[in-house]
Coordinates of N, CA and C in Angstrom, one line a residue:
M9 N -58.5 63.8 -127.6 CA -57.7 64.7 -128.4 C -58.6 65.8 -129.1
S10 N -58.3 67.0 -129.0 CA -59.1 68.1 -129.5 C -59.2 68.0 -131.1
Q11 N -60.4 68.4 -131.6 CA -60.6 68.4 -133.0 C -60.6 69.9 -133.4
T12 N -59.8 70.3 -134.4 CA -59.8 71.7 -134.8 C -60.4 71.8 -136.2
F13 N -61.1 72.9 -136.4 CA -61.7 73.3 -137.7 C -61.4 74.7 -138.0
D14 N -61.3 75.1 -139.2 CA -61.1 76.5 -139.7 C -62.5 77.1 -139.8
L15 N -62.5 78.4 -139.5 CA -63.7 79.2 -139.7 C -63.3 80.5 -140.5
F16 N -63.7 80.5 -141.8 CA -63.4 81.7 -142.6 C -64.6 82.6 -142.4
W17 N -64.3 83.9 -142.0 CA -65.3 84.7 -141.4 C -65.1 86.2 -141.7
S18 N -66.2 87.0 -141.9 CA -66.1 88.4 -142.2 C -66.9 89.2 -141.3
F19 N -66.4 90.4 -140.9 CA -67.1 91.3 -140.1 C -68.3 92.0 -140.8
R20 N -68.4 91.9 -142.1 CA -69.5 92.5 -142.8 C -70.6 91.5 -143.1
S21 N -70.4 90.3 -142.8 CA -71.4 89.3 -143.1 C -72.4 89.1 -142.0
P22 N -73.7 89.3 -142.3 CA -74.7 89.1 -141.2 C -74.8 87.6 -140.9
Y23 N -74.6 86.7 -141.9 CA -74.6 85.3 -141.6 C -73.5 84.9 -140.7
S24 N -72.3 85.5 -140.8 CA -71.2 85.2 -139.9 C -71.6 85.5 -138.5
Y25 N -72.2 86.7 -138.3 CA -72.7 87.1 -136.9 C -73.7 86.1 -136.4
L26 N -74.7 85.7 -137.3 CA -75.7 84.8 -136.9 C -75.3 83.4 -136.5
L27 N -74.1 83.0 -137.1 CA -73.6 81.7 -136.8 C -72.8 81.7 -135.5
T28 N -72.1 82.8 -135.2 CA -71.0 82.8 -134.2 C -71.5 82.3 -132.8
P29 N -72.6 82.6 -132.3 CA -73.0 82.1 -130.9 C -73.0 80.6 -130.9
R30 N -73.4 79.9 -132.0 CA -73.4 78.5 -132.0 C -72.0 77.9 -132.0
I31 N -71.1 78.6 -132.7 CA -69.7 78.1 -132.7 C -69.1 78.3 -131.3
V32 N -69.5 79.4 -130.6 CA -69.0 79.6 -129.3 C -69.5 78.5 -128.3
D33 N -70.8 78.2 -128.4 CA -71.3 77.1 -127.6 C -70.7 75.8 -127.9
L34 N -70.5 75.5 -129.2 CA -69.8 74.2 -129.6 C -68.5 74.0 -128.9
C35 N -67.7 75.1 -129.0 CA -66.3 75.0 -128.5 C -66.3 75.0 -127.0
R36 N -67.3 75.7 -126.4 CA -67.4 75.7 -124.9 C -67.8 74.3 -124.4
D37 N -68.6 73.6 -125.1 CA -69.2 72.4 -124.5 C -68.5 71.1 -125.0
H38 N -67.6 71.2 -125.9 CA -67.0 70.0 -126.5 C -65.5 70.3 -126.7
D39 N -64.8 69.2 -126.9 CA -63.3 69.3 -127.1 C -63.1 69.7 -128.6
V40 N -63.5 70.9 -128.9 CA -63.4 71.4 -130.3 C -62.8 72.8 -130.3
I41 N -61.9 73.0 -131.2 CA -61.2 74.3 -131.3 C -61.5 74.9 -132.6
C42 N -61.9 76.2 -132.6 CA -62.2 76.9 -133.8 C -61.0 77.8 -134.2
N43 N -60.4 77.6 -135.3 CA -59.3 78.4 -135.8 C -59.9 79.5 -136.7
V44 N -60.0 80.7 -136.2 CA -60.6 81.8 -136.8 C -59.7 82.4 -137.9
R45 N -60.3 82.4 -139.2 CA -59.5 82.9 -140.3 C -60.3 84.1 -140.9
I46 N -59.9 85.3 -140.6 CA -60.6 86.5 -141.1 C -60.3 86.8 -142.5
V47 N -61.4 87.1 -143.3 CA -61.2 87.5 -144.7 C -62.0 88.9 -144.9
Y48 N -61.6 89.6 -145.9 CA -62.3 90.8 -146.3 C -63.6 90.4 -146.9
P49 N -64.7 91.2 -146.8 CA -65.9 90.9 -147.4 C -65.8 90.9 -148.9
I50 N -66.8 90.3 -149.6 CA -66.7 90.2 -151.1 C -66.8 91.6 -151.7
A51 N -67.5 92.5 -151.0 CA -67.6 93.9 -151.5 C -66.3 94.6 -151.6
V52 N -65.4 94.2 -150.7 CA -64.0 94.8 -150.7 C -63.1 94.1 -151.7
R53 N -63.3 92.8 -151.8 CA -62.4 92.0 -152.7 C -62.8 92.3 -154.2
H54 N -64.1 92.5 -154.4 CA -64.7 92.7 -155.8 C -65.6 93.9 -155.7
A55 N -65.1 95.1 -155.9 CA -65.8 96.4 -155.6 C -67.1 96.5 -156.4
D56 N -67.2 95.9 -157.6 CA -68.4 96.0 -158.4 C -69.4 94.8 -158.2
F57 N -69.1 94.0 -157.3 CA -69.9 92.7 -157.1 C -71.4 93.0 -157.0
F58 N -71.8 93.9 -156.1 CA -73.2 94.2 -155.9 C -73.8 95.0 -157.0
A59 N -73.0 95.8 -157.7 CA -73.5 96.5 -158.8 C -74.0 95.6 -159.9
Q60 N -73.3 94.4 -160.0 CA -73.6 93.5 -161.1 C -74.6 92.4 -160.6
A61 N -74.9 92.4 -159.3 CA -75.8 91.3 -158.8 C -77.2 91.5 -159.3
D62 N -77.9 90.4 -159.3 CA -79.3 90.4 -159.7 C -80.1 91.3 -158.7
P63 N -81.0 92.1 -159.2 CA -81.8 93.0 -158.2 C -82.6 92.3 -157.2
L64 N -82.8 91.0 -157.3 CA -83.5 90.3 -156.3 C -82.6 89.8 -155.1
W65 N -81.3 89.9 -155.3 CA -80.3 89.4 -154.3 C -80.4 90.2 -153.0
A66 N -80.4 91.5 -153.1 CA -80.4 92.3 -151.8 C -81.7 92.2 -151.0
P67 N -82.8 92.3 -151.7 CA -84.1 92.2 -150.9 C -84.3 90.9 -150.2
Y68 N -83.8 89.8 -150.9 CA -83.9 88.5 -150.3 C -83.0 88.4 -149.1
L69 N -81.8 88.9 -149.3 CA -80.8 88.9 -148.2 C -81.4 89.6 -146.9
V70 N -82.0 90.7 -147.1 CA -82.6 91.4 -146.0 C -83.7 90.6 -145.3
K71 N -84.6 90.0 -146.1 CA -85.7 89.2 -145.6 C -85.1 88.0 -144.8
D72 N -84.2 87.3 -145.5 CA -83.7 86.1 -144.9 C -82.9 86.3 -143.6
T73 N -82.1 87.4 -143.6 CA -81.3 87.6 -142.4 C -82.2 88.0 -141.2
Y74 N -83.2 88.8 -141.4 CA -84.1 89.1 -140.3 C -84.9 87.9 -139.9
R75 N -85.3 87.1 -140.8 CA -86.0 85.8 -140.5 C -85.1 84.9 -139.7
T76 N -83.9 84.7 -140.2 CA -82.9 83.8 -139.5 C -82.6 84.3 -138.1
A77 N -82.5 85.6 -137.9 CA -82.2 86.1 -136.6 C -83.4 85.8 -135.7
E78 N -84.6 86.0 -136.2 CA -85.8 85.7 -135.4 C -85.9 84.3 -135.0
F79 N -85.6 83.4 -136.0 CA -85.6 82.0 -135.8 C -84.6 81.6 -134.7
L80 N -83.5 82.2 -134.7 CA -82.4 81.9 -133.7 C -82.6 82.6 -132.4
G81 N -83.5 83.6 -132.3 CA -83.7 84.3 -131.1 C -82.5 85.3 -130.9
L82 N -81.9 85.8 -131.9 CA -80.8 86.8 -131.8 C -81.3 88.2 -132.2
P83 N -80.9 89.2 -131.5 CA -81.2 90.6 -131.9 C -80.4 90.9 -133.1
Y84 N -81.0 91.7 -134.0 CA -80.4 92.0 -135.3 C -80.9 93.2 -135.9
R85 N -79.9 94.0 -136.5 CA -80.3 95.1 -137.3 C -79.0 95.4 -138.2
W86 N -79.3 95.9 -139.4 CA -78.1 96.3 -140.3 C -77.3 97.4 -139.5
P87 N -76.0 97.3 -139.5 CA -75.2 98.1 -138.7 C -75.3 99.6 -139.1
R88 N -75.1 100.4 -138.1 CA -75.0 101.9 -138.2 C -73.8 102.4 -137.6
P89 N -72.7 102.7 -138.4 CA -72.6 102.6 -139.8 C -72.3 101.2 -140.3
D90 N -72.5 101.0 -141.6 CA -72.1 99.8 -142.3 C -70.6 99.7 -142.2
P91 N -70.1 98.5 -141.8 CA -68.6 98.3 -141.8 C -67.9 98.6 -143.1
V92 N -68.6 98.5 -144.2 CA -68.1 98.8 -145.5 C -68.7 100.0 -146.1
V93 N -67.9 101.0 -146.5 CA -68.3 102.2 -147.1 C -68.6 102.0 -148.6
M94 N -69.8 102.4 -149.0 CA -70.3 102.3 -150.3 C -70.6 103.6 -151.0
D95 N -70.3 103.7 -152.3 CA -70.7 104.9 -153.1 C -72.1 104.7 -153.5
P96 N -73.1 105.4 -153.0 CA -74.5 105.1 -153.3 C -74.8 105.4 -154.7
A97 N -74.1 106.3 -155.4 CA -74.4 106.6 -156.8 C -74.1 105.5 -157.7
T98 N -73.0 104.8 -157.4 CA -72.6 103.7 -158.4 C -72.8 102.3 -157.8
R99 N -73.1 102.2 -156.5 CA -73.2 101.0 -155.7 C -71.9 100.2 -155.8
T100 N -70.8 100.9 -155.8 CA -69.5 100.3 -155.8 C -68.8 100.8 -154.5
Y101 N -67.6 100.2 -154.2 CA -67.0 100.3 -153.0 C -65.6 100.9 -153.2
P102 N -65.3 102.1 -152.6 CA -64.0 102.7 -152.8 C -62.9 101.9 -152.1
A103 N -61.7 102.1 -152.5 CA -60.5 101.4 -152.0 C -60.3 101.8 -150.5
A104 N -60.6 103.0 -150.1 CA -60.4 103.5 -148.8 C -61.5 102.9 -147.9
Q105 N -61.2 102.0 -147.0 CA -62.2 101.4 -146.2 C -61.8 101.4 -144.7
P106 N -62.0 102.5 -144.0 CA -61.4 102.6 -142.7 C -62.0 101.6 -141.7
H107 N -63.3 101.3 -141.8 CA -63.9 100.4 -140.8 C -63.5 99.0 -141.0
I108 N -63.7 98.4 -142.2 CA -63.5 97.0 -142.4 C -62.1 96.6 -142.4
H109 N -61.2 97.5 -142.8 CA -59.8 97.1 -142.8 C -59.3 97.0 -141.3
R110 N -59.7 98.0 -140.5 CA -59.3 98.0 -139.1 C -59.9 96.8 -138.4
L111 N -61.2 96.5 -138.6 CA -61.8 95.4 -138.0 C -61.2 94.1 -138.4
S112 N -60.9 93.9 -139.6 CA -60.3 92.7 -140.1 C -58.9 92.4 -139.5
H113 N -58.1 93.5 -139.5 CA -56.8 93.4 -138.9 C -56.8 93.1 -137.4
L114 N -57.8 93.8 -136.8 CA -58.0 93.5 -135.3 C -58.3 92.0 -135.1
G115 N -59.2 91.5 -136.0 CA -59.5 90.1 -135.9 C -58.4 89.2 -136.0
V116 N -57.5 89.5 -137.0 CA -56.3 88.7 -137.2 C -55.4 88.8 -135.9
A117 N -55.2 90.0 -135.4 CA -54.4 90.1 -134.2 C -55.0 89.4 -133.0
A118 N -56.3 89.4 -132.9 CA -56.9 88.7 -131.8 C -56.7 87.2 -132.0
A119 N -56.8 86.7 -133.2 CA -56.6 85.3 -133.5 C -55.2 84.8 -133.1
E120 N -54.3 85.7 -133.4 CA -52.9 85.4 -133.2 C -52.6 85.3 -131.7
Q121 N -53.4 85.9 -130.9 CA -53.3 85.9 -129.4 C -54.2 84.7 -128.8
G122 N -54.8 83.9 -129.7 CA -55.6 82.8 -129.2 C -57.0 83.2 -128.8
R123 N -57.4 84.5 -129.1 CA -58.7 85.0 -128.7 C -59.6 85.3 -129.8
G124 N -59.3 84.7 -131.0 CA -60.1 85.1 -132.2 C -61.6 84.9 -132.1
L125 N -62.0 83.7 -131.6 CA -63.4 83.4 -131.5 C -64.1 84.4 -130.5
A126 N -63.5 84.6 -129.3 CA -64.1 85.5 -128.3 C -64.2 86.9 -128.9
F127 N -63.2 87.3 -129.7 CA -63.2 88.7 -130.2 C -64.3 88.8 -131.3
I128 N -64.4 87.9 -132.2 CA -65.5 88.1 -133.2 C -66.8 87.9 -132.6
D129 N -67.0 87.1 -131.6 CA -68.3 87.0 -130.9 C -68.7 88.3 -130.3
Q130 N -67.8 89.0 -129.6 CA -68.1 90.2 -128.9 C -68.3 91.4 -129.9
V131 N -67.4 91.5 -130.9 CA -67.4 92.6 -131.8 C -68.6 92.5 -132.8
S132 N -68.9 91.3 -133.3 CA -70.0 91.1 -134.2 C -71.3 91.4 -133.5
A133 N -71.4 91.0 -132.3 CA -72.7 91.4 -131.5 C -72.8 92.9 -131.4
L134 N -71.7 93.6 -131.1 CA -71.7 95.0 -131.0 C -72.2 95.7 -132.3
I135 N -71.7 95.2 -133.4 CA -72.0 95.7 -134.7 C -73.4 95.4 -135.2
W136 N -73.8 94.2 -135.0 CA -75.0 93.7 -135.6 C -76.3 93.5 -134.8
N137 N -76.1 93.6 -133.4 CA -77.3 93.3 -132.6 C -78.3 94.5 -132.5
G138 N -78.0 95.7 -133.1 CA -78.9 96.8 -133.2 C -79.0 97.6 -131.9
H139 N -78.2 97.3 -130.9 CA -78.3 98.1 -129.7 C -77.4 99.3 -129.6
T140 N -76.4 99.4 -130.6 CA -75.4 100.4 -130.6 C -75.3 101.1 -131.9
D141 N -75.7 102.4 -132.0 CA -75.3 103.2 -133.1 C -73.9 103.7 -133.0
N142 N -73.3 104.0 -134.1 CA -71.9 104.5 -134.1 C -71.0 103.6 -133.2
W143 N -71.0 102.3 -133.5 CA -70.2 101.3 -132.8 C -68.7 101.6 -132.9
H144 N -68.3 102.4 -133.9 CA -66.9 102.6 -134.1 C -66.4 103.8 -133.3
E145 N -67.3 104.5 -132.6 CA -66.9 105.7 -131.8 C -66.8 105.4 -130.3
G146 N -66.1 106.3 -129.6 CA -66.1 106.2 -128.1 C -65.4 104.9 -127.7
N147 N -65.9 104.3 -126.6 CA -65.3 103.1 -126.0 C -65.9 101.8 -126.4
H148 N -66.8 101.8 -127.4 CA -67.6 100.6 -127.8 C -66.7 99.5 -128.2
L149 N -65.7 99.7 -129.1 CA -64.9 98.6 -129.5 C -63.9 98.2 -128.4
A150 N -63.4 99.2 -127.6 CA -62.5 98.8 -126.5 C -63.2 98.0 -125.5
N151 N -64.5 98.3 -125.2 CA -65.2 97.5 -124.2 C -65.5 96.1 -124.8
A152 N -65.8 96.0 -126.1 CA -66.0 94.7 -126.7 C -64.7 93.8 -126.6
A153 N -63.6 94.5 -126.9 CA -62.3 93.8 -126.8 C -62.1 93.3 -125.4
A154 N -62.4 94.2 -124.4 CA -62.1 93.8 -123.0 C -63.0 92.6 -122.6
R155 N -64.2 92.5 -123.2 CA -65.0 91.4 -122.8 C -64.4 90.1 -123.4
A156 N -63.6 90.2 -124.4 CA -62.9 89.1 -125.0 C -61.5 88.9 -124.4
D157 N -61.2 89.6 -123.3 CA -60.0 89.5 -122.6 C -58.8 90.0 -123.4
L158 N -59.1 91.1 -124.2 CA -58.1 91.7 -125.0 C -58.0 93.2 -124.8
D159 N -56.9 93.8 -125.1 CA -56.7 95.3 -124.9 C -56.7 95.9 -126.3
L160 N -57.7 96.7 -126.6 CA -57.8 97.2 -128.0 C -56.6 98.1 -128.3
A161 N -56.1 98.9 -127.4 CA -54.9 99.7 -127.7 C -53.7 98.9 -128.0
D162 N -53.6 97.8 -127.3 CA -52.5 96.9 -127.6 C -52.6 96.3 -129.0
L163 N -53.8 95.8 -129.4 CA -54.0 95.3 -130.7 C -53.7 96.3 -131.8
D164 N -54.3 97.5 -131.6 CA -54.0 98.6 -132.6 C -52.5 98.9 -132.7
A165 N -51.8 98.9 -131.6 CA -50.4 99.2 -131.7 C -49.6 98.1 -132.4
K166 N -50.0 96.8 -132.3 CA -49.4 95.8 -133.0 C -49.6 95.9 -134.5
I167 N -50.8 96.3 -134.9 CA -51.1 96.5 -136.3 C -50.4 97.7 -136.9
A168 N -50.3 98.8 -136.1 CA -49.6 100.0 -136.6 C -48.1 99.7 -136.8
A169 N -47.6 98.8 -136.0 CA -46.1 98.5 -136.0 C -45.8 97.7 -137.3
D170 N -46.7 96.9 -137.8 CA -46.4 96.1 -138.9 C -47.7 95.8 -139.8
P171 N -48.3 96.9 -140.4 CA -49.5 96.7 -141.1 C -49.5 95.7 -142.2
A172 N -48.3 95.6 -142.9 CA -48.2 94.6 -144.0 C -48.4 93.2 -143.6
H173 N -48.0 92.9 -142.3 CA -48.2 91.5 -141.8 C -49.7 91.2 -141.8
Y174 N -50.5 92.1 -141.3 CA -52.0 91.8 -141.1 C -52.7 91.8 -142.5
I175 N -52.3 92.6 -143.4 CA -52.8 92.6 -144.7 C -52.5 91.2 -145.4
S176 N -51.2 90.8 -145.2 CA -50.8 89.5 -145.8 C -51.5 88.4 -145.2
Q177 N -51.8 88.4 -143.9 CA -52.5 87.3 -143.2 C -53.9 87.2 -143.8
V178 N -54.6 88.3 -144.0 CA -56.0 88.3 -144.5 C -55.9 87.7 -146.0
E179 N -54.9 88.2 -146.7 CA -54.8 87.7 -148.1 C -54.5 86.2 -148.1
T180 N -53.7 85.7 -147.2 CA -53.4 84.3 -147.1 C -54.7 83.5 -146.8
N181 N -55.5 84.0 -145.8 CA -56.7 83.4 -145.5 C -57.7 83.3 -146.7
Q182 N -57.7 84.4 -147.5 CA -58.6 84.4 -148.7 C -58.1 83.4 -149.7
A183 N -56.8 83.2 -149.9 CA -56.3 82.2 -150.8 C -56.6 80.8 -150.3
D184 N -56.4 80.6 -149.0 CA -56.7 79.3 -148.4 C -58.2 79.0 -148.4
Q185 N -59.0 80.0 -148.3 CA -60.5 79.8 -148.3 C -60.9 79.2 -149.7
R186 N -60.4 79.8 -150.8 CA -60.7 79.2 -152.1 C -60.2 77.8 -152.3
K187 N -59.0 77.6 -151.7 CA -58.4 76.2 -151.8 C -59.3 75.2 -151.1
R188 N -60.0 75.6 -150.1 CA -60.8 74.7 -149.3 C -62.2 74.5 -150.0
G189 N -62.5 75.3 -151.1 CA -63.6 74.9 -151.9 C -64.7 75.9 -152.0
H190 N -64.5 77.1 -151.4 CA -65.6 78.2 -151.5 C -65.0 79.5 -151.3
Y191 N -65.7 80.6 -151.7 CA -65.3 82.0 -151.6 C -66.1 82.8 -150.6
G192 N -67.2 82.2 -150.1 CA -68.2 82.9 -149.2 C -67.9 82.6 -147.8
V193 N -68.7 83.4 -147.0 CA -68.6 83.3 -145.5 C -70.0 83.2 -144.9
P194 N -70.1 82.6 -143.8 CA -69.1 81.8 -143.1 C -68.8 80.5 -143.7
L195 N -67.6 80.1 -143.7 CA -67.2 78.8 -144.2 C -66.4 78.1 -143.2
M196 N -67.0 76.9 -142.8 CA -66.3 76.0 -141.8 C -65.7 74.9 -142.5
V197 N -64.5 74.6 -142.2 CA -63.7 73.5 -142.9 C -63.2 72.6 -141.9
L198 N -63.6 71.3 -141.9 CA -63.2 70.3 -141.0 C -62.5 69.2 -141.8
N199 N -61.2 69.0 -141.5 CA -60.4 68.0 -142.2 C -60.5 68.1 -143.7
G200 N -60.5 69.3 -144.2 CA -60.6 69.5 -145.6 C -62.0 69.6 -146.2
E201 N -63.0 69.3 -145.5 CA -64.4 69.3 -146.0 C -65.0 70.6 -145.7
P202 N -65.5 71.3 -146.7 CA -66.1 72.6 -146.5 C -67.6 72.6 -146.2
F203 N -68.0 73.4 -145.3 CA -69.4 73.6 -144.9 C -69.7 75.1 -145.1
F204 N -70.3 75.5 -146.2 CA -70.6 76.9 -146.4 C -72.0 77.3 -145.9
G205 N -72.0 78.4 -145.1 CA -73.2 79.0 -144.7 C -73.6 78.6 -143.3
Q206 N -74.3 79.6 -142.6 CA -74.7 79.3 -141.2 C -75.7 78.1 -141.1
D207 N -76.4 77.8 -142.2 CA -77.3 76.7 -142.2 C -76.7 75.4 -142.4
R208 N -75.3 75.3 -142.5 CA -74.6 74.1 -142.5 C -74.0 73.7 -141.2
F209 N -74.3 74.5 -140.2 CA -73.7 74.2 -138.8 C -74.2 72.8 -138.3
D210 N -75.4 72.5 -138.5 CA -75.9 71.2 -138.0 C -75.1 70.0 -138.7
Q211 N -74.8 70.2 -140.0 CA -74.1 69.2 -140.7 C -72.6 69.1 -140.2
L212 N -72.0 70.3 -139.8 CA -70.7 70.2 -139.2 C -70.8 69.4 -137.9
K213 N -71.8 69.7 -137.1 CA -72.0 68.9 -135.8 C -72.2 67.4 -136.1
W214 N -72.9 67.1 -137.1 CA -73.2 65.7 -137.5 C -71.9 65.0 -137.9
R215 N -71.0 65.7 -138.6 CA -69.7 65.2 -139.0 C -68.8 65.0 -137.8
L216 N -68.9 65.9 -136.8 CA -68.1 65.8 -135.6 C -68.6 64.6 -134.8
E217 N -69.9 64.4 -134.8 CA -70.5 63.3 -134.1 C -70.0 62.0 -134.7
Q218 N -69.9 61.9 -136.0 CA -69.4 60.7 -136.7 C -68.0 60.4 -136.3
K219 N -67.2 61.5 -136.0 CA -65.9 61.3 -135.6 C -65.7 61.1 -134.1
A220 N -66.9 60.9 -133.4 CA -66.9 60.7 -132.0 C -66.3 61.8 -131.2
V221 N -66.4 63.1 -131.7 CA -65.9 64.2 -131.0 C -67.0 64.8 -130.1
L222 N -68.2 64.7 -130.5 CA -69.4 65.2 -129.7 C -70.0 64.1 -129.0

């Protein structure tokens, strides 16, 4: 019998990107199903979050994400453009967020078609692997969606027909994320037990082994 776990995940999170290939391998090699739950990044949920953060937070994030990518053998660079638009003068984030809102709603639409994991795998690589500037232009997103066996125009059309539904789904995911015990991403939840952070993946596997799933 398949074992399902929830994955609360954000397109702006480098750690979400760095985790995703391992989740893909896990689900490919074992009878495990990942239920992708897209959330908005903390910068969108709390626009002044980074303005109030300790000044050591951002430099360590940069060092750690590059180190983690090197350790995992994954290509990595901060996206160009950033999926979240920031006001550099105030280090706050305006309500209008054309990239992250579209990406998040596309992720929800893909998950509803049963292709959520494939979609976040392809699109996060496009955004974060450093090979593509202006990932939001031209055919880049359409090609990534196609690699996930999805049609970008079809996903966009579904969202345009009922935008409130996709906003509501993200908000539901965010509420459920907190109910599961954390607010950050990536958050894996197996049978109600939360595993926060890409560095908890091995503990998730250990728990699955205990349940004789792996």
